[in-house]
Amino acid sequence: MWRAAAVWALRGAPGAGAPRAASGAAAAQLRRRLESELEEIRGAGTWKSERVISSRQGPHLQLAGGGIINFCANNYLGLSSHPEVIRAAVEALEKFGAGLSSVRFICGTQSIHKDLEEKIARFHQREDAILYASCFDANAGIFEALLTPEDAVLSDELNHASIIDGIRLCKANKYRYKHMDMQDLEAKLKEAQKHRLRLVATDGAFSMDGDIAPLREICQLAHKYDALVFIDECHATGFLGPNGRGTDELLGVMDKVTIINSTLGKALGGAAGGYTTGPKPLIDLLRQRSRPYLFSNSLPPAVVGCASKALDLLMESNAIAQSMAAKTQRFRSKMTAAGFTISGKDHPICPVMLGDARLASVMAEDMLNRGIYVIGFSYPVVPKGKARIRVQISAVHSDEDIDRCVEAFTQVGQKHGALP
Ligand code: PLP
């Protein structure tokens, strides 16, 4: 024992030492290449830095520099730090442990996983549901499992990266239609008639613009050309539609959308996790074939507990979603009255359109100096000339928070010439 202690004293205890750089020519060459790539990213002005938060997720955050009002989380319903959601997580942790150390089909399925899948299917009024570690995984796992080289997938050009990657992994014939352009979708559907099966894939709500896919028209075209419809509801589940079921409920097409993928990591408690919900044979097939499901660990019980409680709260009442809608309306109308252009309609993603990339970046920085946390987006994340600051409203913002944000935008906009 004393020998081990002496060695630790000389070298440091295991796990506590300084990082060791790998030696050898290949490692040195890799380091040079990575450093030059990182320099390129910095030079292009697209470096993404991370601000470190020392409090819970919520409308008011503590950063190293002080407190700020947060307008850039996907915490639309404010459930990330809801006391009942946290309590449910603690109870699940105590009863079911930290995790399963296993994938679902070996020994990783607990009663709470089955209960949550049943609850998700009930929430969306679908036959069944399957859980994933994230919606990224759900999107990565569905197309390859469902589509073969005999089939076709038709995807909106602005779909989320995870849909694009999921489609890349499958061997179906790929068609990309112009963003929300129904004429182009129809042309592509005509072209795709030669294939066995056609699947139209779209985000329900697009996160950069806060705009909502024209699902009624998409479903009509799908009916005309004998296609299925898939929607990614990450920015819709829990709050769009009269009962928060999502875009399909909002637009009255719940019986026409075949497959829904969504996340547990945004409005539904914000912990992590994703899912697919739809016809039972599809869900059964995903359990057999979907690689991110088959080869990745089960969702941790605490995470399951959060999402399950979030769904309970939403199924009991839509008061939280209504409160978020009222705050969204307050922000959008006050900003429009102040002279700003806000993209999208009625969605809590409120992009303040500025056009110029530098203007978006300096204004976002100046907003932070005034204690308002918002993020500027410019090319290549959004098209050239369409730079913006994205503001996301949450049910837990107070009217005063919203008014302070509008006031800061007005001051900063005047200072930088974005307002007359
Ligand atoms: N789909 C869309 C539209 C998203 O915005 C996101 C997250 O940013 C995802 C999928 C991935 O969700 P998750 O964070 O659960 O992996």
PDB file of N, CA and C and ligand atoms in Angstrom, residues 134-137 139 160 162 203 205 207 232 234-235 263-266 273-274, ligand 1:
ATOM      1  N   SER A 134     -32.167  10.106 -28.021  1.00  0.00           N
ATOM      2  CA  SER A 134     -32.362  11.486 -28.476  1.00  0.00           C
ATOM      3  C   SER A 134     -33.231  11.443 -29.724  1.00  0.00           C
ATOM      4  N   CYS A 135     -33.742  12.611 -30.117  1.00  0.00           N
ATOM      5  CA  CYS A 135     -34.470  12.643 -31.391  1.00  0.00           C
ATOM      6  C   CYS A 135     -33.475  12.540 -32.543  1.00  0.00           C
ATOM      7  N   PHE A 136     -32.245  12.991 -32.313  1.00  0.00           N
ATOM      8  CA  PHE A 136     -31.223  12.799 -33.352  1.00  0.00           C
ATOM      9  C   PHE A 136     -31.134  11.306 -33.690  1.00  0.00           C
ATOM     10  N   ASP A 137     -31.118  10.478 -32.649  1.00  0.00           N
ATOM     11  CA  ASP A 137     -31.072   9.017 -32.862  1.00  0.00           C
ATOM     12  C   ASP A 137     -32.342   8.513 -33.538  1.00  0.00           C
ATOM     13  N   ASN A 139     -34.199  10.084 -35.587  1.00  0.00           N
ATOM     14  CA  ASN A 139     -34.109  10.438 -37.011  1.00  0.00           C
ATOM     15  C   ASN A 139     -33.029   9.624 -37.727  1.00  0.00           C
ATOM     16  N   HIS A 160     -34.069  19.583 -40.491  1.00  0.00           N
ATOM     17  CA  HIS A 160     -33.011  19.537 -39.474  1.00  0.00           C
ATOM     18  C   HIS A 160     -31.882  18.577 -39.895  1.00  0.00           C
ATOM     19  N   SER A 162     -30.403  16.296 -38.448  1.00  0.00           N
ATOM     20  CA  SER A 162     -30.551  14.875 -38.088  1.00  0.00           C
ATOM     21  C   SER A 162     -31.432  14.132 -39.091  1.00  0.00           C
ATOM     22  N   ASP A 203     -39.832  18.919 -41.162  1.00  0.00           N
ATOM     23  CA  ASP A 203     -39.981  19.452 -39.816  1.00  0.00           C
ATOM     24  C   ASP A 203     -41.420  19.968 -39.704  1.00  0.00           C
ATOM     25  N   ALA A 205     -42.272  22.338 -37.373  1.00  0.00           N
ATOM     26  CA  ALA A 205     -41.948  23.767 -37.235  1.00  0.00           C
ATOM     27  C   ALA A 205     -40.436  23.886 -37.427  1.00  0.00           C
ATOM     28  N   SER A 207     -36.843  25.501 -36.958  1.00  0.00           N
ATOM     29  CA  SER A 207     -36.305  26.197 -35.794  1.00  0.00           C
ATOM     30  C   SER A 207     -35.575  27.487 -36.112  1.00  0.00           C
ATOM     31  N   ASP A 232     -41.130  15.834 -38.065  1.00  0.00           N
ATOM     32  CA  ASP A 232     -40.274  15.985 -36.887  1.00  0.00           C
ATOM     33  C   ASP A 232     -40.883  17.117 -36.070  1.00  0.00           C
ATOM     34  N   CYS A 234     -40.013  18.349 -32.988  1.00  0.00           N
ATOM     35  CA  CYS A 234     -39.202  18.834 -31.858  1.00  0.00           C
ATOM     36  C   CYS A 234     -39.602  20.228 -31.395  1.00  0.00           C
ATOM     37  N   HIS A 235     -39.996  21.092 -32.350  1.00  0.00           N
ATOM     38  CA  HIS A 235     -40.350  22.465 -31.968  1.00  0.00           C
ATOM     39  C   HIS A 235     -41.863  22.665 -32.015  1.00  0.00           C
ATOM     40  N   THR A 263     -38.805  15.042 -29.574  1.00  0.00           N
ATOM     41  CA  THR A 263     -37.785  15.026 -28.523  1.00  0.00           C
ATOM     42  C   THR A 263     -38.400  15.174 -27.145  1.00  0.00           C
ATOM     43  N   LEU A 264     -37.720  14.620 -26.163  1.00  0.00           N
ATOM     44  CA  LEU A 264     -38.069  14.862 -24.760  1.00  0.00           C
ATOM     45  C   LEU A 264     -37.156  15.952 -24.204  1.00  0.00           C
ATOM     46  N   GLY A 265     -36.263  16.445 -25.054  1.00  0.00           N
ATOM     47  CA  GLY A 265     -35.223  17.369 -24.601  1.00  0.00           C
ATOM     48  C   GLY A 265     -35.544  18.842 -24.825  1.00  0.00           C
ATOM     49  N   LYS A 266     -36.780  19.155 -25.158  1.00  0.00           N
ATOM     50  CA  LYS A 266     -37.113  20.580 -25.330  1.00  0.00           C
ATOM     51  C   LYS A 266     -38.323  20.897 -24.434  1.00  0.00           C
ATOM     52  N   GLY A 273     -33.642  12.630 -24.681  1.00  0.00           N
ATOM     53  CA  GLY A 273     -34.457  11.520 -25.175  1.00  0.00           C
ATOM     54  C   GLY A 273     -35.283  11.931 -26.374  1.00  0.00           C
ATOM     55  N   GLY A 274     -35.638  10.915 -27.153  1.00  0.00           N
ATOM     56  CA  GLY A 274     -36.479  11.158 -28.325  1.00  0.00           C
ATOM     57  C   GLY A 274     -37.344   9.941 -28.564  1.00  0.00           C
TER      58      GLY A 274
HETATM   59  N1  PLP B   1     -34.965  17.668 -34.845  1.00  0.00           N
HETATM   60  C1  PLP B   1     -35.050  19.011 -34.704  1.00  0.00           C
HETATM   61  C2  PLP B   1     -35.953  19.786 -35.603  1.00  0.00           C
HETATM   62  C3  PLP B   1     -34.291  19.665 -33.710  1.00  0.00           C
HETATM   63  O1  PLP B   1     -34.357  20.983 -33.565  1.00  0.00           O
HETATM   64  C4  PLP B   1     -33.445  18.879 -32.885  1.00  0.00           C
HETATM   65  C5  PLP B   1     -32.604  19.508 -31.836  1.00  0.00           C
HETATM   66  O2  PLP B   1     -31.999  20.521 -31.990  1.00  0.00           O
HETATM   67  C6  PLP B   1     -33.400  17.503 -33.079  1.00  0.00           C
HETATM   68  C7  PLP B   1     -34.163  16.926 -34.068  1.00  0.00           C
HETATM   69  C8  PLP B   1     -32.547  16.630 -32.206  1.00  0.00           C
HETATM   70  O3  PLP B   1     -33.192  16.491 -30.967  1.00  0.00           O
HETATM   71  P1  PLP B   1     -32.403  15.877 -29.719  1.00  0.00           P
HETATM   72  O4  PLP B   1     -31.802  17.045 -29.004  1.00  0.00           O
HETATM   73  O5  PLP B   1     -33.447  15.165 -28.926  1.00  0.00           O
HETATM   74  O6  PLP B   1     -31.385  14.955 -30.276  1.00  0.00           O
END
